Short mmCIF file of C-alpha atoms in Angstrom, two decimals:
data_model
loop_
_atom_site.label_atom_id
_atom_site.label_comp_id
_atom_site.label_asym_id
_atom_site.label_seq_id
_atom_site.Cartn_x
_atom_site.Cartn_y
_atom_site.Cartn_z
CA MET A 23 20.06 -84.94 -194.84
CA SER A 24 23.03 -84.37 -192.63
CA ILE A 25 26.37 -86.14 -193.03
CA ASP A 26 28.61 -86.84 -190.10
CA PRO A 27 31.72 -84.64 -190.27
CA LEU A 28 33.88 -87.72 -189.55
CA VAL A 29 32.40 -89.45 -192.64
CA LEU A 30 33.25 -86.42 -194.72
CA LEU A 31 36.84 -86.45 -193.46
CA VAL A 32 37.18 -90.17 -194.09
CA VAL A 33 35.82 -89.82 -197.71
CA ALA A 34 38.02 -86.88 -198.38
CA GLY A 35 41.16 -88.71 -197.16
CA GLY A 36 40.23 -91.82 -199.16
CA GLY A 37 39.47 -89.71 -202.22
CA GLY A 38 42.84 -87.99 -202.05
CA LEU A 39 44.66 -91.34 -201.75
CA GLY A 40 42.58 -92.81 -204.57
CA GLY A 41 43.36 -89.94 -206.89
CA MET A 42 47.07 -90.26 -206.23
CA ALA A 43 46.89 -94.03 -206.78
CA ARG A 44 45.06 -93.48 -210.08
CA LEU A 45 47.86 -91.13 -211.21
CA ALA A 46 50.58 -93.50 -210.17
CA VAL A 47 49.03 -96.66 -211.66
CA GLY A 48 47.95 -94.90 -214.88
CA ASN A 49 51.43 -93.47 -215.40
CA LEU A 50 53.16 -96.80 -214.65
CA VAL A 51 51.00 -98.75 -217.05
CA ALA A 52 51.35 -96.06 -219.78
CA ARG A 53 55.15 -96.15 -219.32
CA TYR A 54 55.22 -99.92 -219.98
CA LEU A 55 52.40 -100.28 -222.58
CA GLY A 56 52.71 -96.85 -224.33
CA ALA A 57 50.23 -94.11 -224.86
CA GLY A 58 48.74 -95.29 -228.18
CA LEU A 59 45.67 -96.35 -226.26
CA PRO A 60 44.56 -95.31 -222.81
CA TRP A 61 45.93 -98.50 -221.21
CA GLY A 62 46.51 -96.76 -217.89
CA THR A 63 42.87 -95.65 -217.58
CA LEU A 64 41.66 -99.06 -218.70
CA VAL A 65 43.76 -100.81 -216.02
CA VAL A 66 42.64 -98.34 -213.39
CA ASN A 67 38.99 -98.68 -214.32
CA LEU A 68 39.02 -102.45 -214.47
CA SER A 69 41.07 -102.87 -211.28
CA GLY A 70 38.71 -100.37 -209.52
CA ALA A 71 35.74 -102.46 -210.55
CA LEU A 72 37.38 -105.61 -209.29
CA LEU A 73 38.24 -103.93 -205.94
CA MET A 74 34.67 -102.62 -205.61
CA GLY A 75 33.40 -106.16 -206.16
CA LEU A 76 35.75 -107.43 -203.55
CA ALA A 77 34.67 -104.69 -201.11
CA ALA A 78 30.96 -105.43 -201.71
CA GLY A 79 31.54 -109.12 -201.37
CA MET A 80 33.48 -108.78 -198.12
CA LEU A 81 31.61 -105.92 -196.54
CA GLY A 82 28.15 -106.12 -198.11
CA LEU A 83 26.60 -103.01 -199.50
CA SER A 84 26.71 -99.65 -197.68
CA GLY A 85 24.95 -99.70 -194.38
CA PRO A 86 25.42 -98.85 -190.75
CA GLU A 87 27.11 -102.18 -190.09
CA THR A 88 30.05 -101.18 -192.26
CA GLY A 89 30.88 -98.15 -190.02
CA LEU A 90 33.52 -95.96 -191.61
CA THR A 91 34.95 -98.77 -193.72
CA TRP A 92 32.57 -98.41 -196.64
CA PRO A 93 32.81 -94.62 -196.84
CA LEU A 94 36.64 -94.83 -196.63
CA LEU A 95 37.14 -97.66 -199.15
CA ALA A 96 34.18 -97.59 -201.56
CA ILE A 97 33.24 -93.94 -201.65
CA GLY A 98 36.55 -92.29 -200.87
CA LEU A 99 39.46 -94.49 -202.05
CA LEU A 100 37.71 -96.17 -205.01
CA GLY A 101 35.69 -93.06 -205.82
CA GLY A 102 38.88 -91.14 -206.09
CA TYR A 103 40.62 -93.96 -207.94
CA THR A 104 37.87 -94.49 -210.50
CA THR A 105 34.18 -93.89 -211.04
CA VAL A 106 33.70 -97.02 -213.07
CA SER A 107 33.78 -99.15 -209.93
CA THR A 108 30.55 -97.62 -208.66
CA PHE A 109 28.94 -97.82 -212.09
CA SER A 110 29.87 -101.50 -212.37
CA LEU A 111 28.59 -102.30 -208.86
CA GLN A 112 25.28 -100.57 -209.50
CA THR A 113 24.81 -102.46 -212.77
CA LEU A 114 25.69 -105.77 -211.16
CA THR A 115 23.26 -105.04 -208.32
CA LEU A 116 20.39 -104.32 -210.76
CA TRP A 117 21.25 -107.55 -212.64
CA GLN A 118 21.28 -109.61 -209.46
CA GLN A 119 17.97 -108.13 -208.55
CA ARG A 120 16.66 -109.64 -211.77
CA ARG A 121 16.14 -106.15 -213.20
CA LYS A 122 17.92 -106.98 -216.42
CA ALA A 123 16.19 -104.35 -218.52
CA ALA A 124 17.06 -101.66 -215.92
CA ALA A 125 20.69 -102.89 -215.81
CA LEU A 126 21.01 -102.78 -219.59
CA GLY A 127 19.25 -99.42 -219.78
CA TYR A 128 21.54 -98.04 -217.14
CA VAL A 129 24.60 -99.14 -219.03
CA ALA A 130 23.29 -97.67 -222.27
CA LEU A 131 22.23 -94.44 -220.66
CA THR A 132 25.49 -94.05 -218.69
CA LEU A 133 27.70 -94.67 -221.66
CA GLY A 134 25.59 -92.65 -224.08
CA ALA A 135 25.12 -89.74 -221.77
CA GLY A 136 28.84 -89.83 -220.83
CA VAL A 137 29.94 -89.59 -224.45
CA ALA A 138 27.28 -86.94 -225.17
CA ALA A 139 28.37 -84.89 -222.14
CA LEU A 140 32.00 -85.12 -223.20
CA ALA A 141 31.07 -83.96 -226.71
CA VAL A 142 29.00 -81.03 -225.34
CA GLY A 143 31.88 -80.05 -223.09
CA ALA A 144 34.34 -80.19 -225.96
CA TRP A 145 31.90 -78.19 -228.09
CA LEU A 146 31.47 -75.51 -225.39
CA ALA A 147 35.21 -75.28 -225.04
CA GLY A 148 35.58 -74.83 -228.77
CA GLY A 149 37.08 -78.28 -229.35
CA LEU A 150 34.41 -79.42 -231.82
CA PRO A 151 33.18 -77.69 -234.99
#
């Protein structure tokens, strides 16, 4: 599979902007709500999911008709901003396809595997006994 170099450039640019936006929003929210809980991350992840839903609703899902818009906004910008937006969109898509068991399994597997991977990484780094 080959990827158009222009698509790579658009995704890279969007990802850079999304990462900077995540940092800015996360820090701003943490400044106002404190660091007792990861409020900044929560706001970023929930707003990213909302924005992904808006993008999918306005543009449709990825396809040639979206041109460079989908790679820029959904893959680059929102991918750099948060990964929960893609996870949420995929879960919603499964649910709308009436694949409820697959959607629930995907949520359980993603969350379970994510926590397990974090624990394994922490263990490998010596952070867990």
